[in-house]
PDB file of C-alpha atoms in Angstrom:
ATOM      1  CA  MET A1193     -24.209  23.886   5.529  1.00 60.00           C
ATOM      2  CA  ALA A1194     -23.486  20.301   6.604  1.00 85.00           C
ATOM      3  CA  VAL A1195     -21.268  18.166   4.421  1.00 92.00           C
ATOM      4  CA  ARG A1196     -23.270  15.689   2.338  1.00 95.00           C
ATOM      5  CA  ILE A1197     -21.903  12.203   1.583  1.00 96.00           C
ATOM      6  CA  ALA A1198     -22.782  10.278  -1.574  1.00 96.00           C
ATOM      7  CA  ARG A1199     -21.392   7.329  -3.493  1.00 95.00           C
ATOM      8  CA  PHE A1200     -19.310   8.349  -6.498  1.00 94.00           C
ATOM      9  CA  ALA A1201     -21.466   8.319  -9.619  1.00 92.00           C
ATOM     10  CA  GLY A1202     -19.094   9.406 -12.363  1.00 91.00           C
ATOM     11  CA  GLU A1203     -18.499  13.039 -11.342  1.00 93.00           C
ATOM     12  CA  PHE A1204     -15.008  13.027 -12.858  1.00 94.00           C
ATOM     13  CA  ALA A1205     -14.998  16.686 -13.858  1.00 94.00           C
ATOM     14  CA  GLN A1206     -15.835  17.940 -10.341  1.00 94.00           C
ATOM     15  CA  LEU A1207     -13.390  15.476  -8.785  1.00 94.00           C
ATOM     16  CA  ALA A1208     -10.605  16.679 -11.089  1.00 93.00           C
ATOM     17  CA  VAL A1209     -11.213  20.253  -9.955  1.00 93.00           C
ATOM     18  CA  TRP A1210     -10.952  19.204  -6.303  1.00 94.00           C
ATOM     19  CA  THR A1211      -7.936  16.856  -6.529  1.00 92.00           C
ATOM     20  CA  GLY A1212      -6.015  18.753  -9.189  1.00 91.00           C
ATOM     21  CA  GLU A1213      -5.557  15.549 -11.209  1.00 89.00           C
ATOM     22  CA  PRO A1214      -6.435  15.654 -14.927  1.00 90.00           C
ATOM     23  CA  GLU A1215      -9.892  14.309 -15.658  1.00 91.00           C
ATOM     24  CA  GLU A1216      -8.463  11.958 -18.293  1.00 90.00           C
ATOM     25  CA  GLN A1217      -6.121  10.460 -15.720  1.00 86.00           C
ATOM     26  CA  LEU A1218      -8.935   9.879 -13.250  1.00 88.00           C
ATOM     27  CA  ARG A1219     -11.063   8.213 -15.903  1.00 88.00           C
ATOM     28  CA  ALA A1220      -8.149   5.935 -16.847  1.00 84.00           C
ATOM     29  CA  ASP A1221      -7.495   4.912 -13.235  1.00 81.00           C
ATOM     30  CA  GLU A1222      -8.079   1.163 -12.932  1.00 71.00           C
ATOM     31  CA  ASP A1223      -9.694   1.536  -9.505  1.00 77.00           C
ATOM     32  CA  TYR A1224     -12.525   3.588 -10.995  1.00 78.00           C
ATOM     33  CA  GLN A1225     -13.069   0.936 -13.649  1.00 71.00           C
ATOM     34  CA  ALA A1226     -13.191  -1.994 -11.218  1.00 71.00           C
ATOM     35  CA  GLY A1227     -16.805  -2.894 -10.575  1.00 67.00           C
ATOM     36  CA  GLU A1228     -16.135  -4.190  -7.055  1.00 73.00           C
ATOM     37  CA  ARG A1229     -14.516  -0.947  -5.881  1.00 83.00           C
ATOM     38  CA  GLU A1230     -16.682   1.756  -4.339  1.00 89.00           C
ATOM     39  CA  HIS A1231     -15.801   5.418  -3.934  1.00 94.00           C
ATOM     40  CA  TRP A1232     -17.419   8.079  -1.768  1.00 96.00           C
ATOM     41  CA  LEU A1233     -17.518  11.856  -2.135  1.00 96.00           C
ATOM     42  CA  ALA A1234     -18.142  14.627   0.365  1.00 97.00           C
ATOM     43  CA  TRP A1235     -20.099  17.581  -1.015  1.00 97.00           C
ATOM     44  CA  ASP A1236     -20.551  21.150   0.194  1.00 96.00           C
ATOM     45  CA  GLY A1237     -23.367  22.320  -2.007  1.00 94.00           C
ATOM     46  CA  GLU A1238     -22.203  21.673  -5.571  1.00 93.00           C
ATOM     47  CA  LEU A1239     -18.510  21.430  -4.651  1.00 95.00           C
ATOM     48  CA  ILE A1240     -16.575  18.303  -3.723  1.00 96.00           C
ATOM     49  CA  VAL A1241     -14.642  18.745  -0.464  1.00 96.00           C
ATOM     50  CA  GLY A1242     -13.356  15.202   0.111  1.00 96.00           C
ATOM     51  CA  ALA A1243     -13.055  11.729  -1.365  1.00 96.00           C
ATOM     52  CA  LEU A1244     -12.717   8.265   0.125  1.00 95.00           C
ATOM     53  CA  HIS A1245     -11.668   5.002  -1.505  1.00 94.00           C
ATOM     54  CA  PRO A1246     -12.386   1.964   0.729  1.00 94.00           C
ATOM     55  CA  TRP A1247     -10.698  -1.342  -0.035  1.00 90.00           C
ATOM     56  CA  ARG A1248     -10.793  -4.751   1.633  1.00 89.00           C
ATOM     57  CA  GLY A1249      -7.463  -6.460   1.104  1.00 84.00           C
ATOM     58  CA  PRO A1250      -6.545 -10.141   0.926  1.00 84.00           C
ATOM     59  CA  ASP A1251      -5.726  -9.971   4.650  1.00 84.00           C
ATOM     60  CA  GLY A1252      -9.388  -9.184   5.399  1.00 86.00           C
ATOM     61  CA  ARG A1253      -8.670  -5.677   6.658  1.00 90.00           C
ATOM     62  CA  HIS A1254     -10.959  -2.880   5.507  1.00 92.00           C
ATOM     63  CA  ARG A1255      -8.737   0.074   4.630  1.00 94.00           C
ATOM     64  CA  LEU A1256      -9.930   3.623   4.007  1.00 95.00           C
ATOM     65  CA  TYR A1257      -7.801   5.585   1.560  1.00 94.00           C
ATOM     66  CA  TYR A1258      -8.598   9.276   1.790  1.00 95.00           C
ATOM     67  CA  ASP A1259      -7.979  11.521  -1.171  1.00 92.00           C
ATOM     68  CA  ARG A1260      -7.667  15.255  -0.596  1.00 93.00           C
ATOM     69  CA  CYS A1261     -10.151  16.141   2.194  1.00 95.00           C
ATOM     70  CA  ARG A1262     -11.364  19.222   3.988  1.00 94.00           C
ATOM     71  CA  ALA A1263     -11.141  18.763   7.757  1.00 93.00           C
ATOM     72  CA  ASP A1264     -14.894  18.466   8.246  1.00 94.00           C
ATOM     73  CA  ALA A1265     -15.183  15.741   5.565  1.00 96.00           C
ATOM     74  CA  TYR A1266     -13.171  12.994   7.302  1.00 95.00           C
ATOM     75  CA  GLN A1267     -15.765  12.042   9.877  1.00 94.00           C
ATOM     76  CA  PRO A1268     -18.856  11.880   7.627  1.00 95.00           C
ATOM     77  CA  LEU A1269     -16.896   9.966   4.972  1.00 96.00           C
ATOM     78  CA  ALA A1270     -15.778   7.419   7.576  1.00 94.00           C
ATOM     79  CA  GLY A1271     -19.413   7.095   8.619  1.00 93.00           C
ATOM     80  CA  ALA A1272     -20.242   5.675   5.187  1.00 93.00           C
ATOM     81  CA  ILE A1273     -18.277   2.530   6.061  1.00 93.00           C
ATOM     82  CA  ALA A1274     -19.533   0.152   8.736  1.00 92.00           C
ATOM     83  CA  GLY A1275     -17.429  -1.965  11.060  1.00 93.00           C
ATOM     84  CA  GLU A1276     -13.736  -2.149  11.830  1.00 94.00           C
ATOM     85  CA  CYS A1277     -11.487  -0.239   9.452  1.00 95.00           C
ATOM     86  CA  TYR A1278      -8.016   1.245   9.108  1.00 96.00           C
ATOM     87  CA  ALA A1279      -6.895   4.628   7.824  1.00 96.00           C
ATOM     88  CA  THR A1280      -3.477   6.171   7.237  1.00 95.00           C
ATOM     89  CA  ALA A1281      -2.370   9.797   7.538  1.00 95.00           C
ATOM     90  CA  ASP A1282       0.874  11.707   7.206  1.00 96.00           C
ATOM     91  CA  ALA A1283       2.487  11.931  10.642  1.00 96.00           C
ATOM     92  CA  ALA A1284       2.944  15.679  10.121  1.00 96.00           C
ATOM     93  CA  ASP A1285      -0.693  16.301   9.140  1.00 95.00           C
ATOM     94  CA  GLY A1286      -2.165  17.312  12.486  1.00 95.00           C
ATOM     95  CA  GLU A1287      -5.447  18.367  10.889  1.00 94.00           C
ATOM     96  CA  ALA A1288      -6.091  14.947   9.326  1.00 95.00           C
ATOM     97  CA  LEU A1289      -4.992  13.076  12.437  1.00 96.00           C
ATOM     98  CA  GLY A1290      -7.215  15.193  14.650  1.00 96.00           C
ATOM     99  CA  ALA A1291     -10.184  14.728  12.334  1.00 95.00           C
ATOM    100  CA  LEU A1292      -9.712  10.947  12.256  1.00 96.00           C
ATOM    101  CA  VAL A1293      -9.505  10.772  16.045  1.00 96.00           C
ATOM    102  CA  GLN A1294     -12.744  12.756  16.174  1.00 93.00           C
ATOM    103  CA  ALA A1295     -14.196  10.163  13.807  1.00 93.00           C
ATOM    104  CA  GLY A1296     -13.474   7.389  16.313  1.00 94.00           C
ATOM    105  CA  PHE A1297     -10.027   6.246  15.158  1.00 96.00           C
ATOM    106  CA  ALA A1298      -7.078   5.580  17.468  1.00 97.00           C
ATOM    107  CA  VAL A1299      -3.385   5.301  16.632  1.00 96.00           C
ATOM    108  CA  ASN A1300      -2.488   1.675  15.867  1.00 95.00           C
ATOM    109  CA  ARG A1301       1.112   1.894  14.633  1.00 95.00           C
ATOM    110  CA  ARG A1302       3.606   4.183  12.892  1.00 96.00           C
ATOM    111  CA  GLU A1303       5.861   3.849   9.858  1.00 97.00           C
ATOM    112  CA  ASN A1304       9.029   5.683   8.914  1.00 97.00           C
ATOM    113  CA  GLU A1305       9.533   6.852   5.347  1.00 97.00           C
ATOM    114  CA  TYR A1306      12.993   6.686   3.797  1.00 98.00           C
ATOM    115  CA  GLU A1307      14.909   8.002   0.827  1.00 97.00           C
ATOM    116  CA  ILE A1308      17.721   5.710  -0.308  1.00 98.00           C
ATOM    117  CA  PRO A1309      20.399   6.726  -2.806  1.00 98.00           C
ATOM    118  CA  VAL A1310      20.672   4.510  -5.856  1.00 97.00           C
ATOM    119  CA  ALA A1311      24.141   3.046  -6.185  1.00 96.00           C
ATOM    120  CA  ARG A1312      25.863  -0.182  -7.081  1.00 96.00           C
ATOM    121  CA  VAL A1313      26.656  -2.007  -3.849  1.00 94.00           C
ATOM    122  CA  ALA A1314      28.809  -5.086  -3.407  1.00 93.00           C
ATOM    123  CA  ALA A1315      26.600  -7.614  -1.635  1.00 96.00           C
ATOM    124  CA  PRO A1316      27.518 -11.287  -2.128  1.00 96.00           C
ATOM    125  CA  VAL A1317      24.775 -13.851  -2.536  1.00 97.00           C
ATOM    126  CA  PRO A1318      24.935 -16.550   0.189  1.00 97.00           C
ATOM    127  CA  ASP A1319      26.165 -20.000  -0.826  1.00 96.00           C
ATOM    128  CA  GLY A1320      23.465 -22.260  -2.194  1.00 96.00           C
ATOM    129  CA  ILE A1321      21.227 -19.342  -3.231  1.00 98.00           C
ATOM    130  CA  ARG A1322      20.567 -17.952  -6.679  1.00 97.00           C
ATOM    131  CA  ILE A1323      18.679 -14.774  -7.542  1.00 98.00           C
ATOM    132  CA  ILE A1324      16.369 -14.537 -10.536  1.00 98.00           C
ATOM    133  CA  THR A1325      14.210 -11.723 -11.862  1.00 97.00           C
ATOM    134  CA  ALA A1326      10.419 -11.839 -11.741  1.00 95.00           C
ATOM    135  CA  ASN A1327       9.976 -12.630 -15.434  1.00 93.00           C
ATOM    136  CA  ALA A1328      11.500 -16.049 -14.670  1.00 95.00           C
ATOM    137  CA  THR A1329       9.105 -16.837 -11.802  1.00 96.00           C
ATOM    138  CA  ASP A1330       5.884 -18.826 -11.600  1.00 95.00           C
ATOM    139  CA  LEU A1331       2.823 -17.137 -10.140  1.00 96.00           C
ATOM    140  CA  GLU A1332       1.837 -19.615  -7.431  1.00 96.00           C
ATOM    141  CA  PRO A1333       5.179 -20.037  -5.615  1.00 97.00           C
ATOM    142  CA  LEU A1334       5.836 -16.301  -5.829  1.00 97.00           C
ATOM    143  CA  MET A1335       2.375 -15.559  -4.438  1.00 95.00           C
ATOM    144  CA  LEU A1336       2.888 -17.994  -1.555  1.00 95.00           C
ATOM    145  CA  LEU A1337       6.288 -16.440  -0.799  1.00 96.00           C
ATOM    146  CA  ASP A1338       4.642 -13.016  -0.816  1.00 94.00           C
ATOM    147  CA  CYS A1339       2.104 -14.198   1.760  1.00 92.00           C
ATOM    148  CA  ALA A1340       4.814 -15.760   3.938  1.00 93.00           C
ATOM    149  CA  VAL A1341       6.885 -12.586   3.860  1.00 92.00           C
ATOM    150  CA  ARG A1342       3.895 -10.416   4.722  1.00 89.00           C
ATOM    151  CA  ALA A1343       3.198 -12.577   7.788  1.00 88.00           C
ATOM    152  CA  ASP A1344       6.266 -10.995   9.414  1.00 84.00           C
ATOM    153  CA  ILE A1345       5.556  -7.410   8.308  1.00 80.00           C
ATOM    154  CA  PRO A1346       3.595  -5.353  10.860  1.00 78.00           C
ATOM    155  CA  GLY A1347       0.281  -4.330   9.347  1.00 75.00           C
ATOM    156  CA  SER A1348       0.264  -7.072   6.708  1.00 74.00           C
ATOM    157  CA  GLU A1349      -0.312 -10.173   8.808  1.00 73.00           C
ATOM    158  CA  GLY A1350      -2.980 -12.609   7.666  1.00 75.00           C
ATOM    159  CA  TRP A1351      -2.566 -12.048   3.919  1.00 80.00           C
ATOM    160  CA  ARG A1352      -4.371 -14.795   2.027  1.00 84.00           C
ATOM    161  CA  PRO A1353      -3.474 -16.157  -1.415  1.00 86.00           C
ATOM    162  CA  ASP A1354      -5.567 -14.588  -4.177  1.00 88.00           C
ATOM    163  CA  ALA A1355      -4.203 -15.448  -7.608  1.00 92.00           C
ATOM    164  CA  ALA A1356      -6.350 -12.980  -9.567  1.00 90.00           C
ATOM    165  CA  TRP A1357      -5.448 -10.085  -7.272  1.00 87.00           C
ATOM    166  CA  PHE A1358      -1.778 -11.065  -7.196  1.00 92.00           C
ATOM    167  CA  ARG A1359      -1.485 -11.203 -10.977  1.00 93.00           C
ATOM    168  CA  GLU A1360      -3.221  -7.845 -11.355  1.00 88.00           C
ATOM    169  CA  GLU A1361      -1.046  -6.173  -8.717  1.00 88.00           C
ATOM    170  CA  THR A1362       2.210  -7.786  -9.862  1.00 92.00           C
ATOM    171  CA  TYR A1363       2.741  -9.028 -13.412  1.00 93.00           C
ATOM    172  CA  ASP A1364      -0.052  -6.883 -14.894  1.00 91.00           C
ATOM    173  CA  SER A1365       0.655  -3.711 -12.887  1.00 90.00           C
ATOM    174  CA  PRO A1366       1.904  -0.619 -14.764  1.00 88.00           C
ATOM    175  CA  PHE A1367       4.472  -0.198 -11.973  1.00 91.00           C
ATOM    176  CA  PHE A1368       5.938  -3.705 -12.394  1.00 94.00           C
ATOM    177  CA  ASP A1369       9.441  -4.047 -13.802  1.00 95.00           C
ATOM    178  CA  PRO A1370      10.717  -7.640 -13.734  1.00 95.00           C
ATOM    179  CA  GLN A1371      14.331  -6.451 -13.686  1.00 96.00           C
ATOM    180  CA  THR A1372      13.846  -4.660 -10.369  1.00 97.00           C
ATOM    181  CA  TYR A1373      11.773  -7.452  -8.810  1.00 98.00           C
ATOM    182  CA  CYS A1374      14.263 -10.037  -7.567  1.00 98.00           C
ATOM    183  CA  VAL A1375      13.535 -13.446  -6.073  1.00 98.00           C
ATOM    184  CA  ALA A1376      15.914 -15.737  -4.185  1.00 98.00           C
ATOM    185  CA  LEU A1377      15.768 -19.491  -4.719  1.00 98.00           C
ATOM    186  CA  ALA A1378      17.301 -22.315  -2.706  1.00 98.00           C
ATOM    187  CA  GLY A1379      17.080 -25.168  -5.165  1.00 97.00           C
ATOM    188  CA  ASP A1380      13.517 -24.863  -6.455  1.00 96.00           C
ATOM    189  CA  ASP A1381      12.204 -23.186  -3.288  1.00 97.00           C
ATOM    190  CA  TYR A1382      11.356 -19.471  -3.297  1.00 98.00           C
ATOM    191  CA  VAL A1383      12.941 -18.085  -0.105  1.00 98.00           C
ATOM    192  CA  GLY A1384      13.228 -14.284  -0.423  1.00 98.00           C
ATOM    193  CA  LEU A1385      12.330 -11.264  -2.484  1.00 98.00           C
ATOM    194  CA  ALA A1386      12.957  -7.571  -2.984  1.00 98.00           C
ATOM    195  CA  ARG A1387      10.832  -5.510  -5.325  1.00 97.00           C
ATOM    196  CA  ILE A1388      11.176  -1.957  -6.550  1.00 97.00           C
ATOM    197  CA  TRP A1389       8.109  -0.478  -8.232  1.00 96.00           C
ATOM    198  CA  MET A1390       8.497   1.910 -11.130  1.00 94.00           C
ATOM    199  CA  ARG A1391       7.349   5.497 -11.008  1.00 88.00           C
ATOM    200  CA  THR A1392       5.245   7.332 -13.549  1.00 74.00           C
ATOM    201  CA  PRO A1393       5.324  11.093 -14.083  1.00 68.00           C
ATOM    202  CA  SER A1394       1.895  11.414 -12.481  1.00 63.00           C
ATOM    203  CA  THR A1395       2.398   9.145  -9.461  1.00 68.00           C
ATOM    204  CA  ALA A1396       5.771   9.761  -7.871  1.00 77.00           C
ATOM    205  CA  ARG A1397       9.114  11.468  -8.253  1.00 88.00           C
ATOM    206  CA  TYR A1398      11.086   8.348  -7.354  1.00 94.00           C
ATOM    207  CA  CYS A1399      10.769   4.576  -7.675  1.00 96.00           C
ATOM    208  CA  ARG A1400       9.649   2.745  -4.535  1.00 96.00           C
ATOM    209  CA  LEU A1401      11.195  -0.179  -2.707  1.00 97.00           C
ATOM    210  CA  GLY A1402       7.934  -1.927  -1.930  1.00 92.00           C
ATOM    211  CA  CYS A1403       8.845  -5.048   0.003  1.00 91.00           C
ATOM    212  CA  VAL A1404      11.931  -6.929   1.156  1.00 94.00           C
ATOM    213  CA  GLY A1405      11.622 -10.256   2.945  1.00 94.00           C
ATOM    214  CA  VAL A1406      13.495 -13.485   3.556  1.00 96.00           C
ATOM    215  CA  LEU A1407      12.108 -16.678   5.085  1.00 97.00           C
ATOM    216  CA  ALA A1408      13.266 -17.284   8.652  1.00 94.00           C
ATOM    217  CA  ALA A1409      15.643 -20.161   7.847  1.00 95.00           C
ATOM    218  CA  TYR A1410      17.605 -17.952   5.418  1.00 96.00           C
ATOM    219  CA  ARG A1411      18.043 -14.824   7.520  1.00 94.00           C
ATOM    220  CA  GLN A1412      21.240 -13.450   9.061  1.00 93.00           C
ATOM    221  CA  GLN A1413      23.203 -14.394   5.939  1.00 95.00           C
ATOM    222  CA  GLY A1414      23.093 -11.101   4.025  1.00 96.00           C
ATOM    223  CA  LEU A1415      20.412 -12.300   1.605  1.00 97.00           C
ATOM    224  CA  GLY A1416      18.138  -9.279   2.091  1.00 97.00           C
ATOM    225  CA  ARG A1417      21.036  -6.953   1.317  1.00 97.00           C
ATOM    226  CA  ALA A1418      21.978  -8.998  -1.758  1.00 98.00           C
ATOM    227  CA  LEU A1419      18.403  -8.853  -3.064  1.00 98.00           C
ATOM    228  CA  ILE A1420      18.177  -5.074  -2.676  1.00 98.00           C
ATOM    229  CA  ALA A1421      21.559  -4.586  -4.314  1.00 98.00           C
ATOM    230  CA  ARG A1422      20.534  -6.719  -7.280  1.00 97.00           C
ATOM    231  CA  ALA A1423      17.231  -4.815  -7.647  1.00 98.00           C
ATOM    232  CA  MET A1424      19.106  -1.496  -7.519  1.00 97.00           C
ATOM    233  CA  ASP A1425      21.523  -2.329 -10.341  1.00 97.00           C
ATOM    234  CA  PRO A1426      19.107  -1.603 -13.255  1.00 97.00           C
ATOM    235  CA  LEU A1427      18.168   1.715 -11.649  1.00 97.00           C
ATOM    236  CA  ALA A1428      21.823   2.697 -11.429  1.00 97.00           C
ATOM    237  CA  ASP A1429      22.172   1.889 -15.139  1.00 96.00           C
ATOM    238  CA  ARG A1430      19.213   4.190 -15.886  1.00 95.00           C
ATOM    239  CA  GLY A1431      20.558   7.109 -13.876  1.00 95.00           C
ATOM    240  CA  GLU A1432      17.917   7.023 -11.137  1.00 95.00           C
ATOM    241  CA  GLU A1433      19.020   8.932  -8.054  1.00 96.00           C
ATOM    242  CA  LEU A1434      16.794   7.790  -5.201  1.00 96.00           C
ATOM    243  CA  VAL A1435      14.208   5.215  -4.203  1.00 97.00           C
ATOM    244  CA  THR A1436      11.710   5.572  -1.375  1.00 97.00           C
ATOM    245  CA  ALA A1437      10.722   2.953   1.185  1.00 96.00           C
ATOM    246  CA  GLU A1438       8.627   2.517   4.325  1.00 95.00           C
ATOM    247  CA  ALA A1439       9.147   0.394   7.428  1.00 95.00           C
ATOM    248  CA  ASP A1440       7.322   0.013  10.718  1.00 94.00           C
ATOM    249  CA  ALA A1441       8.884   2.357  13.252  1.00 95.00           C
ATOM    250  CA  THR A1442       9.516  -0.550  15.651  1.00 93.00           C
ATOM    251  CA  ASN A1443      11.250  -2.742  13.038  1.00 91.00           C
ATOM    252  CA  LEU A1444      14.897  -2.257  13.979  1.00 93.00           C
ATOM    253  CA  ALA A1445      16.150  -4.888  11.516  1.00 91.00           C
ATOM    254  CA  SER A1446      14.531  -3.109   8.561  1.00 93.00           C
ATOM    255  CA  HIS A1447      15.841   0.246   9.787  1.00 95.00           C
ATOM    256  CA  ALA A1448      19.379  -1.149   9.925  1.00 95.00           C
ATOM    257  CA  LEU A1449      19.030  -2.707   6.463  1.00 96.00           C
ATOM    258  CA  LEU A1450      17.762   0.490   4.813  1.00 97.00           C
ATOM    259  CA  THR A1451      20.188   2.840   6.535  1.00 97.00           C
ATOM    260  CA  GLY A1452      22.970   0.410   5.576  1.00 96.00           C
ATOM    261  CA  PHE A1453      22.290   1.480   1.983  1.00 97.00           C
ATOM    262  CA  GLY A1454      22.559   5.146   2.993  1.00 97.00           C
ATOM    263  CA  GLY A1455      18.821   5.551   3.561  1.00 97.00           C
ATOM    264  CA  ARG A1456      17.593   8.383   5.742  1.00 97.00           C
ATOM    265  CA  VAL A1457      14.251   8.945   7.433  1.00 97.00           C
ATOM    266  CA  THR A1458      12.389  11.760   5.704  1.00 97.00           C
ATOM    267  CA  GLY A1459       8.987  11.551   7.390  1.00 97.00           C
ATOM    268  CA  GLY A1460       6.411   9.042   8.443  1.00 97.00           C
ATOM    269  CA  THR A1461       2.822   7.900   8.461  1.00 97.00           C
ATOM    270  CA  VAL A1462       0.375   6.925  11.171  1.00 97.00           C
ATOM    271  CA  GLU A1463      -1.975   3.972  10.826  1.00 97.00           C
ATOM    272  CA  LEU A1464      -5.202   4.413  12.759  1.00 97.00           C
ATOM    273  CA  LEU A1465      -7.825   1.828  13.646  1.00 97.00           C
ATOM    274  CA  ARG A1466     -11.536   2.261  14.258  1.00 96.00           C
ATOM    275  CA  GLN A1467     -12.928  -0.707  16.132  1.00 93.00           C
ATOM    276  CA  ALA A1468     -16.298  -2.162  15.208  1.00 85.00           C
ATOM    277  CA  ALA A1469     -19.022  -0.644  17.343  1.00 71.00           C
ATOM    278  CA  ALA A1470     -20.436  -2.905  20.037  1.00 54.00           C
ATOM    279  CA  PRO A1471     -24.076  -3.865  19.393  1.00 48.00           C
ATOM    280  CA  GLY A1472     -26.621  -1.725  21.209  1.00 44.00           C
ATOM    281  CA  PRO A1473     -29.177  -3.121  23.671  1.00 42.00           C
ATOM    282  CA  ALA A1474     -31.861  -3.562  21.014  1.00 39.00           C
ATOM    283  CA  GLU A1475     -29.502  -5.445  18.688  1.00 40.00           C
ATOM    284  CA  ARG A1476     -28.236  -7.694  21.516  1.00 41.00           C
ATOM    285  CA  SER A1477     -31.819  -8.480  22.480  1.00 37.00           C
ATOM    286  CA  HIS A1478     -32.703  -9.353  18.877  1.00 37.00           C
ATOM    287  CA  ARG A1479     -29.682 -11.669  18.571  1.00 40.00           C
ATOM    288  CA  SER A1480     -30.543 -13.449  21.801  1.00 34.00           C
ATOM    289  CA  ARG A1481     -33.991 -14.330  20.413  1.00 35.00           C
ATOM    290  CA  SER A1482     -32.785 -15.479  16.987  1.00 32.00           C
TER     291      SER A1482
END
């Protein structure tokens, strides 16, 4: 029987059986409550065999986040989304990678995943710089710094300011801890950041170092290292053992920074891109007459 694709319509009980997540947790997930988010399910008869959560980010990229999927569900789920889109798979998951290639995706870039031991590290703050925690920041300058930092991170270029999204994903996020979100200031200017997101029992075993970035004029002074060290201190106080992180496989500076804290590569992910299909002859003819 061919896999059938349908938009999610509240089938939480069946989805819980397929994903292994408690139904109550799925119902409480903010993404399922957001009216602008769509979700797609793959069905084999009365059983779910795959789930897809598309999202268009502030950088304009359409990203496809696959939940647990049977191999034959990747391609029909991708077919529910038109145009250019990105997907990510574990570098060791040959089945998922093969299915995505069959669905028209090609490898775009790779990321390394790291585990970094939590420890207090001596890392002096450069002269003329002070570091504050996120509860002492203002939304707009922090958002603009976030966009500027992302411009230099492979895969995040083109991020546009979106105050509502930024507040929801930062100050209002359940993973936000202002003590582990550190921001560097030169005078009143926001010039660098390092943020570690909290874990919950249902999401991850370890906290996650989500982003580290310093504006170009303030690099090569040890500021990135100082920011990470300051963000690590509260975790050391709490007895946390490790944090995880990701970095583009070609980013040698990030690799050196993370391994300088004792980080080691534990795996990786592959980002794949499906280009928008070229218009067929009939569509090109229609456009030429309009």
